[in-house]
XYZ file of C-alpha atoms in Angstrom:
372
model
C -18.527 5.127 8.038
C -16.204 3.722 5.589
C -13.585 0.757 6.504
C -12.032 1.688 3.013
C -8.939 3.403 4.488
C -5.230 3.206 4.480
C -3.306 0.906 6.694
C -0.612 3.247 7.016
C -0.060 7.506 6.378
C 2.139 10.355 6.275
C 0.748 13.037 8.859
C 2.305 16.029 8.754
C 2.895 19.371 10.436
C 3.872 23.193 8.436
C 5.361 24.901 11.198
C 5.553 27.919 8.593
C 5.844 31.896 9.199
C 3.007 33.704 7.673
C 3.938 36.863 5.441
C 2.401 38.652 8.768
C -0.829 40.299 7.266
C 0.531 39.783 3.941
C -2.476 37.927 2.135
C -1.390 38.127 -0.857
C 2.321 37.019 0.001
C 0.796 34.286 2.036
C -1.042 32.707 -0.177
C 2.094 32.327 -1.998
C 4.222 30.793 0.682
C 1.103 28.662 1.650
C 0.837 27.188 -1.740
C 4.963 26.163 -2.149
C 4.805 24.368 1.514
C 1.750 22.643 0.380
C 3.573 21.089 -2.836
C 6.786 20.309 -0.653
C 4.578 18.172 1.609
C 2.873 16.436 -1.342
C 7.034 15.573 -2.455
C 7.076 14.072 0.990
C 4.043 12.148 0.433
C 2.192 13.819 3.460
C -1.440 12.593 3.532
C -2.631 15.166 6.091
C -0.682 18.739 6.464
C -1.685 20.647 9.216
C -0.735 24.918 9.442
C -0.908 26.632 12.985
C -3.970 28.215 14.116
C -4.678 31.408 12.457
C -1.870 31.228 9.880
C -3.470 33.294 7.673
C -2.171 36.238 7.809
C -0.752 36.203 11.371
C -1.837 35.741 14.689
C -3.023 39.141 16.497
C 0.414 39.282 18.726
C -0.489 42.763 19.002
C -4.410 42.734 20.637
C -2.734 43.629 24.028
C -0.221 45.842 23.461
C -1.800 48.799 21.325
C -3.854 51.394 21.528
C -7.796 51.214 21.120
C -7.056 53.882 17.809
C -4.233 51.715 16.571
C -6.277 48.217 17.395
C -8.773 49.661 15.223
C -6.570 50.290 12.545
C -4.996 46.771 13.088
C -8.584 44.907 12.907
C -8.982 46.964 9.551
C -5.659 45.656 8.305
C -6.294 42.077 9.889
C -9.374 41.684 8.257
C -8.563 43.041 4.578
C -6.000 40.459 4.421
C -8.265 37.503 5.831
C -9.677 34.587 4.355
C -13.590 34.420 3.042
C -14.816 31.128 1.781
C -15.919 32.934 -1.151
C -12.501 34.323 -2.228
C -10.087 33.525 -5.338
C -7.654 32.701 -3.025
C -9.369 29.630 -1.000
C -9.122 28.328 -4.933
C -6.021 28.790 -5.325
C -5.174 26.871 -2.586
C -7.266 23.931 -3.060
C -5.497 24.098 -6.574
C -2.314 23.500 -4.756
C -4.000 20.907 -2.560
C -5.263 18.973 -5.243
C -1.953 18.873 -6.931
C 0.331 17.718 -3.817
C -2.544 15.223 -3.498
C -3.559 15.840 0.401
C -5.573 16.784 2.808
C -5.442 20.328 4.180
C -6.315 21.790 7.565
C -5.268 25.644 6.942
C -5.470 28.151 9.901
C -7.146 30.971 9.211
C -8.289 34.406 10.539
C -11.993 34.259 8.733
C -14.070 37.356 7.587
C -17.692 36.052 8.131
C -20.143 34.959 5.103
C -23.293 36.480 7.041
C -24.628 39.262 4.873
C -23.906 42.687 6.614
C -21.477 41.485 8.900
C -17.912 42.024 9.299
C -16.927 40.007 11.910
C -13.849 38.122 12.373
C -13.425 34.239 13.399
C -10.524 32.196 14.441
C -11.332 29.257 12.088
C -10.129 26.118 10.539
C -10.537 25.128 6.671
C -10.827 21.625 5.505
C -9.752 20.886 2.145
C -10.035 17.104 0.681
C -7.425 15.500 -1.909
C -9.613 17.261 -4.687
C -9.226 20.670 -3.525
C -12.938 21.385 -2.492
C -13.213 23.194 0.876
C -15.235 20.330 2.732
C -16.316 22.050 6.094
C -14.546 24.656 8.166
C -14.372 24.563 12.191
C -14.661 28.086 14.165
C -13.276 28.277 17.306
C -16.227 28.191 19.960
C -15.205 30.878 22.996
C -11.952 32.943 21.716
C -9.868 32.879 24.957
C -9.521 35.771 26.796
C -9.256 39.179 25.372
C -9.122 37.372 21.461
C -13.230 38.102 22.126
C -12.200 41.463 21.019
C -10.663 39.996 17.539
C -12.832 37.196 16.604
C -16.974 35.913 17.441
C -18.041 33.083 19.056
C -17.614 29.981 16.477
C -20.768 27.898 15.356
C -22.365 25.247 17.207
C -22.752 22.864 13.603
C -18.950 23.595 13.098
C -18.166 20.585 15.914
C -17.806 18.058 13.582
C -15.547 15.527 11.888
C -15.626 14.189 8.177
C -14.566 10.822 6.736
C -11.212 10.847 4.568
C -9.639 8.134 2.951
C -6.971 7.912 5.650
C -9.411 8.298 8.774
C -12.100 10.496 10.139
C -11.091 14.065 10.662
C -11.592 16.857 13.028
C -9.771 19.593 14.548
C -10.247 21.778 17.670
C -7.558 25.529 17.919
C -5.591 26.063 20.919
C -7.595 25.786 24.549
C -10.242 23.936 22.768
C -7.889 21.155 23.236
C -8.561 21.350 27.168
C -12.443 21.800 26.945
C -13.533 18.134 28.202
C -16.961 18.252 26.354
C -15.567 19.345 23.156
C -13.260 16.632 22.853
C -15.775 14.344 23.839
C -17.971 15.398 20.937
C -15.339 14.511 18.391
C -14.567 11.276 20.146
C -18.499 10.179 20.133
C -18.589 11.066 16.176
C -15.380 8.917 15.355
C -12.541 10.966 15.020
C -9.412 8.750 14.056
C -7.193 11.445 12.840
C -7.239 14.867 14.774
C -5.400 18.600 14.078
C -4.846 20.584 17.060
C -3.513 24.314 16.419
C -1.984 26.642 18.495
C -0.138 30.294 18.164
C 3.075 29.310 19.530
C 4.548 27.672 22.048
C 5.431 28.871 25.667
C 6.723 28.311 29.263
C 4.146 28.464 31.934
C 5.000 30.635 34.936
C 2.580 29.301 37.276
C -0.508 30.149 35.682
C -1.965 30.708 31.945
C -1.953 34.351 32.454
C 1.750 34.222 33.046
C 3.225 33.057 29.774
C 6.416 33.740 28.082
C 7.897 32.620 24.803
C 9.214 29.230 24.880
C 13.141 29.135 24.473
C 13.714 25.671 23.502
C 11.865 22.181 23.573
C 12.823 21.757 27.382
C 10.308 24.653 27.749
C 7.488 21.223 27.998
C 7.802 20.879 31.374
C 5.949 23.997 31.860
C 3.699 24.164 28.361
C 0.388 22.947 28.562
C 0.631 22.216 24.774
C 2.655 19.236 25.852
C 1.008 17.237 28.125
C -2.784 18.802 26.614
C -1.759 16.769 22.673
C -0.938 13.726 24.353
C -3.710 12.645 26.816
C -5.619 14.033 23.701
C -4.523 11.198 22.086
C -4.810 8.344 24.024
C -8.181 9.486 25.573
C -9.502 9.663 22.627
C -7.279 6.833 20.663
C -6.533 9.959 17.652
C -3.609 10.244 15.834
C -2.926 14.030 16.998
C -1.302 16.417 14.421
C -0.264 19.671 16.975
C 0.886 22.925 15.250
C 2.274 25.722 16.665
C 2.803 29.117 14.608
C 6.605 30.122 14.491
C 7.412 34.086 13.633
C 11.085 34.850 13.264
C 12.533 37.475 15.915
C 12.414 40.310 13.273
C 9.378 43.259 13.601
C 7.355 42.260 10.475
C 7.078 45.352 8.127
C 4.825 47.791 9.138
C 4.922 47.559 13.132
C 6.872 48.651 15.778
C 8.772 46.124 17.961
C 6.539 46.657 21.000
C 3.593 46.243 19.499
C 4.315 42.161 19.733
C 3.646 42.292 22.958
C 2.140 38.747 23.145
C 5.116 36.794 20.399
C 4.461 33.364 21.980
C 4.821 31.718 18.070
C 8.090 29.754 18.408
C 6.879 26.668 16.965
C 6.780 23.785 19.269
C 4.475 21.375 16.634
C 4.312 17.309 17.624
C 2.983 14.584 15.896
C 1.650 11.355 18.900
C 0.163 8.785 18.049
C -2.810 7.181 19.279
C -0.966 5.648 22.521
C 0.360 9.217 23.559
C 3.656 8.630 22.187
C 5.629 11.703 20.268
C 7.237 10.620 17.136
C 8.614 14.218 15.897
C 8.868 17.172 17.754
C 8.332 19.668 19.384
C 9.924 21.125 17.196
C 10.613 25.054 18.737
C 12.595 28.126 17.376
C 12.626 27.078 13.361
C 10.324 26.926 10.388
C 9.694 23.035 9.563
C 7.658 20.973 7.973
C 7.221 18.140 10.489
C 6.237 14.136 9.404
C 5.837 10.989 10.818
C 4.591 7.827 9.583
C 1.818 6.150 11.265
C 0.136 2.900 11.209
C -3.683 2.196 12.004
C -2.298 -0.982 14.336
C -1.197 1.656 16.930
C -5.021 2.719 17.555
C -5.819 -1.124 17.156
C -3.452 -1.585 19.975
C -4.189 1.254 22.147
C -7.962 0.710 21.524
C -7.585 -3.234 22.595
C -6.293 -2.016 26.169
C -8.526 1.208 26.302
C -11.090 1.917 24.093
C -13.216 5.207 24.597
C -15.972 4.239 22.198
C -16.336 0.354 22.710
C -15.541 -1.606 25.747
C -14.141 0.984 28.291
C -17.637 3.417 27.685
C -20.529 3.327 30.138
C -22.857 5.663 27.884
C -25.783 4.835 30.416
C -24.061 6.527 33.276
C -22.403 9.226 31.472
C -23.555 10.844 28.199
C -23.491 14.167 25.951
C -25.692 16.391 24.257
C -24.268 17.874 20.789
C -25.944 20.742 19.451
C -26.002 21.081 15.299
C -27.117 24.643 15.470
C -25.890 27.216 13.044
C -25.732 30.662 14.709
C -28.202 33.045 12.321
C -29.476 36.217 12.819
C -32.767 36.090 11.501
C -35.228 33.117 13.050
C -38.500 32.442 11.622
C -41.398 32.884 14.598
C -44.676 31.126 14.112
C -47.340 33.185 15.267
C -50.537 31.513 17.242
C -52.725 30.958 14.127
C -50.470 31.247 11.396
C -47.631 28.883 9.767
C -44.286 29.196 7.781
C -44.223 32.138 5.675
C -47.664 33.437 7.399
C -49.784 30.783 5.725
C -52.954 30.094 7.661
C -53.509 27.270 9.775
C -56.336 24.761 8.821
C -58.609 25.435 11.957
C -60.385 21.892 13.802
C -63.661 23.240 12.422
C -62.415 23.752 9.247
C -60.654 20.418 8.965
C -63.589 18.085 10.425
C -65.960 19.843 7.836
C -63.440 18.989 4.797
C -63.633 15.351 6.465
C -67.089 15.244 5.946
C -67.196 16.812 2.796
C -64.810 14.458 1.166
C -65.777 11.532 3.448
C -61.942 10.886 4.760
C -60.420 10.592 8.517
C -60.535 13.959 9.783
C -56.378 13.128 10.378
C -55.992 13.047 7.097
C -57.230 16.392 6.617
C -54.810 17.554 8.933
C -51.878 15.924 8.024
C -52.332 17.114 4.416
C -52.474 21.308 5.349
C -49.687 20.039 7.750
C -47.869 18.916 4.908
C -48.389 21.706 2.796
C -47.691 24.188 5.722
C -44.044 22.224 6.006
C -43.421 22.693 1.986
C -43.267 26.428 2.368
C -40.657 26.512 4.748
């Protein structure tokens, strides 16, 4: 990795209300917070998981005939990596002169499929979409919304202020997952959620967070700060905020689940919250940070370096993308159902041309690999 990165940053966080599936709209509001952060000079801007168009507040409280409808609507109004408007935003992004990790519901690239995934889009200072993060298990009854994210999507990518990564809402608690970013060098890390909430004993038993006092119960809370000093990040957490008005088009108890009252933080490496949580407003949350608090942090505790016993404890990261067709090499036969060179075959070639009868074999091996 690159040492070539800045001393010091501007992280911020768009606690911004979709135009709730709106795409269209959306992308428009997207684009103006994204060149108000680059007036800030933000160097990382984070939006809340699933941002665009809306999180599905409504996947409990309808019925199966007007879910369907709703995943119909959800969907027409979600981002593909192939559409206009990912351009149009990385036009914005390359003109406020960030980095950009957009939550967004994603309509899957697979040919023939459909499906939906909770997923997070990486754009660099140029505009390019980089990589994109979908969310590994979908908590709960979101498996009826959005498939099982990637393997290969655990990642992290160098920037010019840090390494980045991400990981959306109760990722943030999965031990292994974190550890996976940690092992490839995350320095800077976005951590999404769809609101903010108090905790009535359990995670089943959730209610819209009032205030910021409503940490005490949130999981958010203390979840974005051991986040950060286990893992010596500089956390970005975002929480989606929708206004108390029915969006257009739905009935008011159709919300059932309207935990999105903001609640974003910005910690630094030590655990220490420098702005937020911010609950109950639209903002666009910064913070400046400086790489001496990871130095520091990392000089008392250091998960990669001093404080790591990787021969007693270590992790195996799969870089598997999830496919639906798999080649299958039948006894006999090779890639693409070119025939094997048999031993007979091969030692009489040997002989023939009077080389190792390895050679043989590694050439048809070779040529065997070229047609995959």
């Amino acid at each position: 990795m690159s040492r070539d990165v800045a001393e010091s940053f501007t992280l911020g966080a768009a606690q911004i209300e979709p135009v709730y599936h709106d795409a269209e709209a959306t992308l428009d509001k997207t684009c103006r917070w994204i060149e108000r952060a680059g007036d800030r000079g933000v160097d990382v801007l984070v939006f809340p998981e699933t941002y665009f168009p809306g999180y599905p507040y409504w996947r409990r409280s309808t019925s199966i005939a007007r879910w369907s409808d709703l995943m119909v609507d959800l969907s027409k109004n979600s981002l593909h990596v192939d559409d206009d408007a990912v351009e149009t935003v990385g036009e914005a992004v390359a003109d406020a002169d960030l980095h950009l990790v957009l939550g967004t519901n994603e309509v899957d690239d697979r040919r023939g499929s459909e499906t939906l995934y909770n997923s997070l889009f990486f754009f660099d200072r140029s505009g390019s979409l980089v990589r994109r993060h979908r969310k590994l298990m979908p908590t709960h009854d979101e498996r009826a919304i959005w498939g099982r994210g990637d393997p290969a999507s655990l990642d992290v990518h160098d920037t010019d202020v840090g390494r980045l990564g991400g990981l959306i809402c109760y990722e943030n608690h999965m031990t292994l997952s974190k550890a996976a970013l940690c092992a490839r060098g995350e320095e800077i890390h976005a951590a999404v959620w769809p609101g903010f909430w108090e905790q009535n004993g359990h995670p089943g038993d959730k209610s819209r967070a009032e205030d910021a006092e409503a940490r005490d119960t949130c999981d958010i809370y203390p979840a974005v700060r051991e986040y950060a000093f286990e893992t010596q990040s500089f956390v970005v957490s975002c929480s989606a905020y929708m206004s108390e008005g029915v969006p257009e088009g739905f009935a008011e108890d159709e919300l059932g689940f309207g935990v999105g009252n903001g609640g974003s933080m910005l910690v630094n490496p030590a655990g220490v919250v420098k702005a937020g949580p911010a609950v109950g407003e639209e903002a666009l949350l910064t913070a400046e940070f400086d790489r001496d608090e990871r130095r520091a942090t990392k000089a008392y505790f250091d998960a990669m370096g001093h404080y790591t016993r990787w021969d007693a404890v270590n992790l195996e990261v799969s870089d598997d993308r999830l496919d639906p067709v798999h080649r299958h090499d039948h006894p006999g036969r090779g890639r693409d159902d070119a025939p094997t060179l048999s031993p007979a075959d091969a030692a009489a070639l040997a002989e023939e041309f009077d080389v190792p009868v390895e050679a043989v074999e590694a050439v048809a091996d070779a040529l065997v690999g070229t047609r995959g």
